[in-house]
Short mmCIF file of C-alpha atoms in Angstrom, two decimals:
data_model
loop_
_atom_site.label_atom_id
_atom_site.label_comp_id
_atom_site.label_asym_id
_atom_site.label_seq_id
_atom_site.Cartn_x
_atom_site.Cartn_y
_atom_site.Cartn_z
CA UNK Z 12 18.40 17.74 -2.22
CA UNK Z 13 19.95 20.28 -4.77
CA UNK Z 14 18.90 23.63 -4.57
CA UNK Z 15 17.64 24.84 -8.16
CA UNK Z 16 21.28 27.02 -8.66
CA UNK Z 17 23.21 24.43 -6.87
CA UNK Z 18 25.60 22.76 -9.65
CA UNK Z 19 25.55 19.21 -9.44
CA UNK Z 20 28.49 17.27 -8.57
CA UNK Z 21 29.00 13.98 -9.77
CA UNK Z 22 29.65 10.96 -7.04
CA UNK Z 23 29.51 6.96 -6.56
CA UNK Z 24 26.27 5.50 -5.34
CA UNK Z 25 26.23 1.48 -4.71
CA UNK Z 26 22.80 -0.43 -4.82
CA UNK Z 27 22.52 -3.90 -3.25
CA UNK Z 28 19.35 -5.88 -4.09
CA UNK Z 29 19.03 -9.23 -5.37
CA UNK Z 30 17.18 -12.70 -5.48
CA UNK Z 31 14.29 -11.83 -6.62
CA UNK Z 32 12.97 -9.04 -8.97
CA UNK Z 33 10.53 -7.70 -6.49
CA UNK Z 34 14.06 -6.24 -4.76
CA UNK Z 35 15.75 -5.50 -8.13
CA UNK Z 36 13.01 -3.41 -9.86
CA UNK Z 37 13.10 -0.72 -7.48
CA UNK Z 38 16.99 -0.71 -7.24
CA UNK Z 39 16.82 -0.47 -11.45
CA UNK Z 40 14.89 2.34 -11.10
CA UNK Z 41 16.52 4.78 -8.57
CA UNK Z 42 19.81 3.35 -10.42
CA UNK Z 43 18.11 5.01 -13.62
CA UNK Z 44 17.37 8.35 -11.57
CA UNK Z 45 20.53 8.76 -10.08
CA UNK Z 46 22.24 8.15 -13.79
CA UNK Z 47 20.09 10.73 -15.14
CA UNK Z 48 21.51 13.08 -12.42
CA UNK Z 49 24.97 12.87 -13.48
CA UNK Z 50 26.31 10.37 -11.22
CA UNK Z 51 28.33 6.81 -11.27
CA UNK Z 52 25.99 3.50 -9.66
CA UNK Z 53 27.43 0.44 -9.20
CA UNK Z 54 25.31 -2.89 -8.53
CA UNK Z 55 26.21 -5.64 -5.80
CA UNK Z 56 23.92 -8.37 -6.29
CA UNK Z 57 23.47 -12.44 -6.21
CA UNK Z 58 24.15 -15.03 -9.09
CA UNK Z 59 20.04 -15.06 -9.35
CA UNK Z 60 19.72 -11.40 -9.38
CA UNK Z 61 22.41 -11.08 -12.07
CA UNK Z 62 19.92 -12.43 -14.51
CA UNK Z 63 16.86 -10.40 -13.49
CA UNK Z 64 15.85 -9.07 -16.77
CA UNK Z 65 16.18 -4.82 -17.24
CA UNK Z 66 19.09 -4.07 -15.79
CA UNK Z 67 20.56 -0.77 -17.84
CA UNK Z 68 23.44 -0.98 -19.84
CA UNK Z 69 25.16 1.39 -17.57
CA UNK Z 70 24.86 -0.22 -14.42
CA UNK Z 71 28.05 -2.85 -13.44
CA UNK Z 72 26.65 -5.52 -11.43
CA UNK Z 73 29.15 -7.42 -8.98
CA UNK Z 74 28.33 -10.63 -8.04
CA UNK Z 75 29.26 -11.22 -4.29
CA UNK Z 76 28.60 -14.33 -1.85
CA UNK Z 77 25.58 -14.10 -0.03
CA UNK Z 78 24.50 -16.79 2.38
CA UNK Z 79 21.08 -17.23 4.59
CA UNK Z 80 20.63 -17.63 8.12
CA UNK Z 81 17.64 -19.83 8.40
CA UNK Z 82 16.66 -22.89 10.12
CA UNK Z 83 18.58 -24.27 12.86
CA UNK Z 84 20.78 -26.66 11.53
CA UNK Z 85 24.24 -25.31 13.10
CA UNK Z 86 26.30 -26.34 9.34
CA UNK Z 87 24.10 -24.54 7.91
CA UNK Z 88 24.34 -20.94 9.81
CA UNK Z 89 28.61 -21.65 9.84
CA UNK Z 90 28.40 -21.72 6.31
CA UNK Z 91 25.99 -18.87 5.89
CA UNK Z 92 28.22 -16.60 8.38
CA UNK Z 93 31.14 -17.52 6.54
CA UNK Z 94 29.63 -16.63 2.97
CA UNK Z 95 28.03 -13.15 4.47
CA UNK Z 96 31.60 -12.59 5.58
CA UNK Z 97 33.10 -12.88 2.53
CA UNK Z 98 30.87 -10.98 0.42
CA UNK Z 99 31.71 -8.10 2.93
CA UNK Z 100 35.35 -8.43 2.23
CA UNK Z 101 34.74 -8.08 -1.42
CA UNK Z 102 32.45 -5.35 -0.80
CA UNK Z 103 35.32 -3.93 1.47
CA UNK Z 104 37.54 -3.90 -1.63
CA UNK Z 105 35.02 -2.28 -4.21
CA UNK Z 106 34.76 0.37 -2.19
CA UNK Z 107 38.12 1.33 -2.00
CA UNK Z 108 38.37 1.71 -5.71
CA UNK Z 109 34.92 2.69 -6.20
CA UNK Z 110 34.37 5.10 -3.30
CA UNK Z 111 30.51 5.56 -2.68
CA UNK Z 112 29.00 8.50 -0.87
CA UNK Z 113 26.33 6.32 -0.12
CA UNK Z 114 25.26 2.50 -0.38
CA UNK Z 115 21.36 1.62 -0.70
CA UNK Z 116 20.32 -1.74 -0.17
CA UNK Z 117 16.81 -3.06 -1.16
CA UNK Z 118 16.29 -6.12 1.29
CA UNK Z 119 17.07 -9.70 1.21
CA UNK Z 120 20.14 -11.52 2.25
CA UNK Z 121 21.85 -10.35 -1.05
CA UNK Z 122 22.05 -7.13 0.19
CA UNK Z 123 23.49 -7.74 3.73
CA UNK Z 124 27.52 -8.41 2.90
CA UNK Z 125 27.36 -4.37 1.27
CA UNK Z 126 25.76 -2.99 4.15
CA UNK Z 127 27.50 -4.53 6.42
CA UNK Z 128 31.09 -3.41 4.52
CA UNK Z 129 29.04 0.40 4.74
CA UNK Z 130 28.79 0.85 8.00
CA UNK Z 131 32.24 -0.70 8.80
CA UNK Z 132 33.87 1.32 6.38
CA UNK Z 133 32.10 4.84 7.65
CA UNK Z 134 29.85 5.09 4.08
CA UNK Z 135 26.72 6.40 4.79
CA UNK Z 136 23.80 3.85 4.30
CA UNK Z 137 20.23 3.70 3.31
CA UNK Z 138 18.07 1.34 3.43
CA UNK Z 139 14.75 0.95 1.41
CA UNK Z 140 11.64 -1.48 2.01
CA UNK Z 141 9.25 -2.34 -0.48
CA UNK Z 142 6.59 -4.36 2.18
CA UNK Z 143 4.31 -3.40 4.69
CA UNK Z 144 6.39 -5.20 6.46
CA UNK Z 145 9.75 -4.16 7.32
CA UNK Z 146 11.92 -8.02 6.43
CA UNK Z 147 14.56 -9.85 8.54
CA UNK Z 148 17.45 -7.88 6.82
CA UNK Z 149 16.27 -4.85 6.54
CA UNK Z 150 15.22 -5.60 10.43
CA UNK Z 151 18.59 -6.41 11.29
CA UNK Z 152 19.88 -3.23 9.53
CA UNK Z 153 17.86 -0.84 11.05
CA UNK Z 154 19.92 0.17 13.77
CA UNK Z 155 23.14 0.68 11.71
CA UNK Z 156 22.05 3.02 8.58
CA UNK Z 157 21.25 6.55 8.51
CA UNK Z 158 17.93 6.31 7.18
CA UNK Z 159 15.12 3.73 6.46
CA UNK Z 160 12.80 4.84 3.36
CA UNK Z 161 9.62 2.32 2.96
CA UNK Z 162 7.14 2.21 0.28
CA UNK Z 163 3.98 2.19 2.51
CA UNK Z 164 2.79 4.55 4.96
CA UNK Z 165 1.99 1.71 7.83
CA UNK Z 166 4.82 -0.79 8.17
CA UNK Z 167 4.99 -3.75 10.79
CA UNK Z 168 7.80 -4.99 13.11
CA UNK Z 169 9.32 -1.33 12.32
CA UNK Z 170 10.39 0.06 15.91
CA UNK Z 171 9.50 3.68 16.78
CA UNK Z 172 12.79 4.50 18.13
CA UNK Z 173 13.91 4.60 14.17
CA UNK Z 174 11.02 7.05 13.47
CA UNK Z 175 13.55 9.72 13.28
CA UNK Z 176 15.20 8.37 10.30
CA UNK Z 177 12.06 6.89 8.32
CA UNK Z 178 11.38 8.79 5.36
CA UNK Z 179 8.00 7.40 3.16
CA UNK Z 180 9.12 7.46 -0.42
CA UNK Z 181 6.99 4.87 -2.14
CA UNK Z 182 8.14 2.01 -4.39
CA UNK Z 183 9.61 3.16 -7.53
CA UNK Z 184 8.23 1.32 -10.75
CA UNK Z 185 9.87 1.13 -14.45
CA UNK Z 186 9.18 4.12 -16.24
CA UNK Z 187 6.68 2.26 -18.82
CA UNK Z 188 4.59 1.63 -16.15
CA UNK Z 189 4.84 5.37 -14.81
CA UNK Z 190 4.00 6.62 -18.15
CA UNK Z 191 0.38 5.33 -17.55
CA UNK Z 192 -0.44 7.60 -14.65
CA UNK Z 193 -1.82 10.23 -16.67
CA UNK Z 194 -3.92 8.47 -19.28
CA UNK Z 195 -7.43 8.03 -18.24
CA UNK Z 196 -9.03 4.58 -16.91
CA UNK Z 197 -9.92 2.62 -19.86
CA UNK Z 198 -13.40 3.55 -21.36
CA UNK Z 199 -16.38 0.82 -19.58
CA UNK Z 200 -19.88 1.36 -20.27
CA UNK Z 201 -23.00 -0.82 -19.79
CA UNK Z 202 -22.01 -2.88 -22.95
CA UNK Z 203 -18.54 -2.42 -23.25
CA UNK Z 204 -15.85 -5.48 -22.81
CA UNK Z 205 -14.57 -6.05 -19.06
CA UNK Z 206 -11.02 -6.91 -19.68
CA UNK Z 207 -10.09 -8.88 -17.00
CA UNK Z 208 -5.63 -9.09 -16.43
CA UNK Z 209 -4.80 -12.44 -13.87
CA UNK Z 210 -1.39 -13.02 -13.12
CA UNK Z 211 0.48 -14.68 -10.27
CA UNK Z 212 4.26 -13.35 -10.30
CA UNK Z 213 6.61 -14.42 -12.90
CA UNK Z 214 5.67 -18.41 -12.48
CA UNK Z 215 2.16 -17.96 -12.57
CA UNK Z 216 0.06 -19.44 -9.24
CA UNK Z 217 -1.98 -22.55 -9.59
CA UNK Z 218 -4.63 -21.09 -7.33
CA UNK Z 219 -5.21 -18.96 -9.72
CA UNK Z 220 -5.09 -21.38 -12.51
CA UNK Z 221 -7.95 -23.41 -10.62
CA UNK Z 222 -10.66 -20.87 -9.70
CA UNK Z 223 -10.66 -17.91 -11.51
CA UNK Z 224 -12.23 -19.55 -14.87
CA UNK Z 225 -14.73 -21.51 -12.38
CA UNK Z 226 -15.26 -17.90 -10.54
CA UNK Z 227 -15.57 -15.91 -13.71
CA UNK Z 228 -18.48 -18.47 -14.95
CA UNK Z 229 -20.49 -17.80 -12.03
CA UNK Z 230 -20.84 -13.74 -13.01
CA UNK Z 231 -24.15 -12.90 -13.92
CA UNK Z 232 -24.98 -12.96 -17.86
CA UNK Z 233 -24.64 -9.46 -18.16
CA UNK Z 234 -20.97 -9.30 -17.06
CA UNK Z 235 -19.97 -12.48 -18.23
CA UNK Z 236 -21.07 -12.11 -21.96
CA UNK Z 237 -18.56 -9.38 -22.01
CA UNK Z 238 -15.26 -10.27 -20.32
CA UNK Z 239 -12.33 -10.85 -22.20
CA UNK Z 240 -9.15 -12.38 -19.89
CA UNK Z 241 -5.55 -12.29 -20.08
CA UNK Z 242 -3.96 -15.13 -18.16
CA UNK Z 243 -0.75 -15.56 -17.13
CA UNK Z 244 -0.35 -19.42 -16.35
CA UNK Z 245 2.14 -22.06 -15.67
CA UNK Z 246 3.08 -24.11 -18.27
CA UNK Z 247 1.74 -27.16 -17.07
CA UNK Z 248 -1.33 -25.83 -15.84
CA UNK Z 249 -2.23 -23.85 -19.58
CA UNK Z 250 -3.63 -26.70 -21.51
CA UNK Z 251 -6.07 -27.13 -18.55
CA UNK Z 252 -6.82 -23.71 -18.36
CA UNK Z 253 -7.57 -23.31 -22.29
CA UNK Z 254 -9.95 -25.82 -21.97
CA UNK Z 255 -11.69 -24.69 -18.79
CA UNK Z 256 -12.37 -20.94 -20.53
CA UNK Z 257 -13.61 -22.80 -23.75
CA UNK Z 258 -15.96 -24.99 -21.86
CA UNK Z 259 -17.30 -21.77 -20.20
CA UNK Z 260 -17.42 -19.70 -23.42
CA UNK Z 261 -15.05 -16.81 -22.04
CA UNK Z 262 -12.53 -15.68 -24.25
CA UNK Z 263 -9.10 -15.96 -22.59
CA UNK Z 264 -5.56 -15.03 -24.12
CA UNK Z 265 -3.35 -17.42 -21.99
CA UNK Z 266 0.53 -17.13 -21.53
CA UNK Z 267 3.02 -18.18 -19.86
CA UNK Z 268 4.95 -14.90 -19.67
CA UNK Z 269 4.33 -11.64 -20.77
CA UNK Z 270 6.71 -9.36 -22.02
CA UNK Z 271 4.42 -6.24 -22.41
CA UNK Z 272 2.95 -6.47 -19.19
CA UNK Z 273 2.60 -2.36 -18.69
CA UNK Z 274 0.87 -2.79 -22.53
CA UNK Z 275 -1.44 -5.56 -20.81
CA UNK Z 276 -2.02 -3.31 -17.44
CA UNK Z 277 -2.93 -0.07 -19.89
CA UNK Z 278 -5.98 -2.16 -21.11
CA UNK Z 279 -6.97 -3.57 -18.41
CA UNK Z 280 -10.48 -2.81 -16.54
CA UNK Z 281 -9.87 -5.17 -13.54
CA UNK Z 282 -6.64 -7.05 -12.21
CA UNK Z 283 -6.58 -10.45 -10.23
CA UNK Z 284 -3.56 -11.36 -9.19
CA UNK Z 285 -0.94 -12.22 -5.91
CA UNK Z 286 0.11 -9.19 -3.63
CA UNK Z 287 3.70 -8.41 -3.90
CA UNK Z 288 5.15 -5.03 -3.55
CA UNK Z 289 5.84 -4.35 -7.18
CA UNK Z 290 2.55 -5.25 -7.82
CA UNK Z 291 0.74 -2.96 -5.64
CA UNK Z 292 2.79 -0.27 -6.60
CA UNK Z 293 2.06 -0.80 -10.54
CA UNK Z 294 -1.71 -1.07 -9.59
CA UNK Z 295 -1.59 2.36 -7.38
CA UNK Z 296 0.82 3.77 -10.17
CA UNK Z 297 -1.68 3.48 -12.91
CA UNK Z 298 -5.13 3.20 -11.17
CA UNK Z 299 -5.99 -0.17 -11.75
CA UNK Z 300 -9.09 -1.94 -9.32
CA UNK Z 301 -7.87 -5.48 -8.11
CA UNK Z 302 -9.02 -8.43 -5.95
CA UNK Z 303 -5.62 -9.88 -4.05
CA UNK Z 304 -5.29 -12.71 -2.81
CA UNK Z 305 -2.19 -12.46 -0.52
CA UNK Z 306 0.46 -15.23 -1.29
CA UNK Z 307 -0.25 -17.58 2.29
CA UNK Z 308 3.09 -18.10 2.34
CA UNK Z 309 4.93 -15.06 2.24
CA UNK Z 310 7.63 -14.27 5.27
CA UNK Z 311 5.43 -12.58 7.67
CA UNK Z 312 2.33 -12.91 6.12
CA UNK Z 313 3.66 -9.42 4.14
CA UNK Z 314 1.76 -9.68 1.21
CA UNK Z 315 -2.04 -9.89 3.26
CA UNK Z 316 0.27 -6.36 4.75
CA UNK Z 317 0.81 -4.91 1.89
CA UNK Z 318 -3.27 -5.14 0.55
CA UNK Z 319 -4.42 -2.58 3.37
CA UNK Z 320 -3.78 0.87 1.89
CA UNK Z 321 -5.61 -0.19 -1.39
CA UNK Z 322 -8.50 -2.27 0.39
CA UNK Z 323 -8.72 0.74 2.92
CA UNK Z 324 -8.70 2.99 -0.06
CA UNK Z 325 -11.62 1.37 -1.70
CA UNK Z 326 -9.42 0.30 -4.41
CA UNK Z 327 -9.13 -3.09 -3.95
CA UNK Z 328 -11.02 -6.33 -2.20
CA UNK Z 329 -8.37 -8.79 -0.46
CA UNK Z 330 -9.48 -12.61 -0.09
CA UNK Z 331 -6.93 -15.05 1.94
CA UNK Z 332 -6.35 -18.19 0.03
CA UNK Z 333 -8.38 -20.63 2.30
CA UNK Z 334 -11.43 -18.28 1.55
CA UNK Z 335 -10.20 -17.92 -2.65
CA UNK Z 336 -13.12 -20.12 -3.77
CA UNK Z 337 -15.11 -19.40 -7.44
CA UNK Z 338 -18.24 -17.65 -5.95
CA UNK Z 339 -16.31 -15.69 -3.08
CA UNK Z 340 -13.93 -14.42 -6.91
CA UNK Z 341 -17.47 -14.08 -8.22
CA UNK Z 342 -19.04 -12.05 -5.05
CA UNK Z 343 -15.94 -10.04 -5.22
CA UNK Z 344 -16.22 -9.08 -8.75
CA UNK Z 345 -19.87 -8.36 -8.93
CA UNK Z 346 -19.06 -6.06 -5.43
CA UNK Z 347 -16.31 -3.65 -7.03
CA UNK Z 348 -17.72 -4.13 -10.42
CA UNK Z 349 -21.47 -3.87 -10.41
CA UNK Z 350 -21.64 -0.65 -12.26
CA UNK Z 351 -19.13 1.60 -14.41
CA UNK Z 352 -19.27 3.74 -11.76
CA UNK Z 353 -18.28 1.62 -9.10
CA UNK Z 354 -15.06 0.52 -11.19
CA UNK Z 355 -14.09 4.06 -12.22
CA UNK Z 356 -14.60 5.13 -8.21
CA UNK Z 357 -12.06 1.96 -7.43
CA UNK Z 358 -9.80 3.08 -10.04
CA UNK Z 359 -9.44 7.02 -8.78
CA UNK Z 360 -9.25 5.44 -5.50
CA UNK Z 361 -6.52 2.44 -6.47
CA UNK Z 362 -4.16 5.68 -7.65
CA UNK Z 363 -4.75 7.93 -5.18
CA UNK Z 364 -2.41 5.23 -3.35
CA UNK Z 365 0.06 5.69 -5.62
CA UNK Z 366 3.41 7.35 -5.05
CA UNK Z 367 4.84 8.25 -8.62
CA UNK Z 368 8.08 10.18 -7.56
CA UNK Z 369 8.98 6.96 -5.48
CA UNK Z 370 12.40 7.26 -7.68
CA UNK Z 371 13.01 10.63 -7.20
CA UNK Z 372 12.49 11.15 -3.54
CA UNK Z 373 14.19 8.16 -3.15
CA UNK Z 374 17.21 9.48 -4.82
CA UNK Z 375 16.55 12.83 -3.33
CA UNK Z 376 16.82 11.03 -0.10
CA UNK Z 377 20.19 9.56 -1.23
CA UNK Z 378 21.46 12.42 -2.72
CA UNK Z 379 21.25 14.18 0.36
CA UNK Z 380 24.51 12.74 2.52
CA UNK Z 381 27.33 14.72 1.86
CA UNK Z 382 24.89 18.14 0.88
CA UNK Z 383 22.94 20.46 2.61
CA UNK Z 384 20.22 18.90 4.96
CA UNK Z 385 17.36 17.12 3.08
CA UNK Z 386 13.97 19.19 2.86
CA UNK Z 387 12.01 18.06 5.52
CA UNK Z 388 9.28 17.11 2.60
CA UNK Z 389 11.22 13.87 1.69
CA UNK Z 390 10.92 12.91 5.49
CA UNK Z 391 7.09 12.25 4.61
CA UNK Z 392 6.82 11.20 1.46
CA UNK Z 393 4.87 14.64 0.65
CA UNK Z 394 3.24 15.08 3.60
CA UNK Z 395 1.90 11.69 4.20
CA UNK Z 396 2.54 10.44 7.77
CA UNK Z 397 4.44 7.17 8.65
CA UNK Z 398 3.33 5.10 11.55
CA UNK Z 399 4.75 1.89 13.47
CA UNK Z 400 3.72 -1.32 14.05
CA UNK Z 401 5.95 -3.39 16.36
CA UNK Z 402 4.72 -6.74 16.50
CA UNK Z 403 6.51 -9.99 18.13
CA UNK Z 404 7.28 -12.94 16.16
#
């Protein structure tokens, strides 16, 4: 961390993240901080992650190969070794010309050819995770980089002999989102509209598509007369799901994408939605209440993980998809909902979970190698403990 007098001096950071934008968000935004402080980032990515929307202008991606190793067909993990391989070579070559004082990768096999060309090369190496649950790459990695910064302050299959190097920083969110924290929880009296925001990642979830209407119906007259719902839905499913509000009198604004989702999340009295780790940290960023219902099948079960710290909080209700039926939504509901002071006591305590200098300690963190020793602050996320959860596969 720079001291207050301490000039600045300018150097190369690389970020690796891709595949999905749940690993490319975060990435975008430390990427933003460390531009803001002066110095030069450079993006290694995947073909897919090239095309995540909101990447800045001023970040160059690189595509790279990056293969999986999954399954056990023998082909499979040849060609997969031989892809990883030569993404590191590539990555070998960048960083002769670009010369990074530190590479940060963001999970996913996307990211592995860069580290790997790190800690050949001698660069310094961070890794960050985004789950409760730390994910086969970043698993892999975790022996080889100089620190591990996580988003959450209990993370599974992350050993304790790492603890020395684990450094809780949060998730960082896009700055739209951030600029929410401050505004109060939307105004909800006894007569007010319940807006009601249901999404299920950028595709939409069918589950969601299904029950929620049916689950909304079932609310008693008093909270049902006043909802108003913004739906994210598939495209085949929307048709269906018009109809299913109209026959049940709710007023629903359905999409199949929205662009002004932080616009959507400022209004919003209650979310229902999947799990994922950009989601939680939006929810806890702004203070938003929330029934989850974990996607079943996430790698390691990481997004049922990820619900804890809300649920534990008070600021959320978790229901596994086998249990997701219309009157366990509408039990739910009526549970976090049942007065304006129950849903303003979830809020407070949805973003009292949040972390909203995720970017900066994170590129505090960064920032560090190569300057004086990092304040021992950024090792806990300020002061909030880490703890470990080995578990066996």
């Amino acid at each position: 961390m720079t001291h207050q007098n301490e000039p600045r001096v300018s150097r190369h950071y690389v970020l690796a993240a891709g595949g999905t934008g749940g690993h490319l968000i975060p990435a975008f935004a430390l990427a933003a901080e460390l531009h803001a402080r002066g110095h030069h980032v450079a993006l290694i990515t995947d073909e897919r992650g090239a095309t995540i929307p909101g990447k800045p202008d001023y970040l160059t991606a690189h595509v790279l190969p990056a293969g999986r190793l999954q399954g056990k067909n023998p082909i499979a993990w040849i060609k997969g070794l031989r892809a990883i391989w030569a993404g590191r070579a590539m990555a070998l070559r960048l960083f002769d010309s670009f010369a990074p004082a530190c590479v940060i990768g963001f999970g996913g096999y996307p990211a592995l050819p860069a580290l790997l060309a790190s800690t050949s090369a001698g660069i310094p190496a961070v890794i960050h995770e985004q789950n409760a649950v730390l994910g086969r790459v970043n698993r892999f990695l975790a022996g080889r980089v100089q620190a591990i910064a996580t988003a959450c302050p209990e993370v599974d299959r992350l050993d304790e002999k790492y603890a020395d190097k684990v450094a809780l920083v949060g998730n960082p969110v896009r700055e739209e989102v951030l600029e929410l924290r401050d505004q109060p929880f939307p105004a909800f009296g006894e007569d007010g509209l319940l807006r009601v925001l249901v999404t299920g990642g950028s595709q939409g979830a069918r589950v969601l598509s299904e029950v929620v209407p049916d689950g909304l119906a079932m609310l008693p007259t008093a909270l049902r007369t006043r909802l108003q719902v913004i739906q994210q839905c598939r495209p085949e499913d929307i048709d269906a799901v018009r109809e299913r509000y109209r026959g049940h009198d709710i007023p629903a604004d359905l999409a199949t994408y929205f662009e002004n989702m932080a616009e959507r999340l400022a209004d919003a009295h209650l979310f229902i939605g999947r799990a994922g780790a950009s989601t939680i940290a939006e929810l806890t960023a702004v203070g938003r209440p929330a029934i989850l219902i974990p996607l079943p099948i996430a790698t390691d079960d990481h997004q049922a993980a990820n619900t804890r710290e809300m649920v534990a909080a008070g600021g959320a209700r978790s229901i596994r998809q086998e249990k997701f039926t219309a009157v366990e939504l509408a039990k739910q509901i009526q549970a976090i909902a049942k007065s304006p002071e129950a849903l303003a006591n979830a809020a407070h305590a949805a973003w009292n979970c949040g972390r909203p200098h995720a970017a900066t300690d994170l590129a505090d963190l960064v920032e560090g190698f190569g300057q004086a020793p990092l304040m021992d602050v950024i090792r806990v996320g300020h002061g909030t403990e880490v703890s470990f959860k080995e578990q066996t596969a």
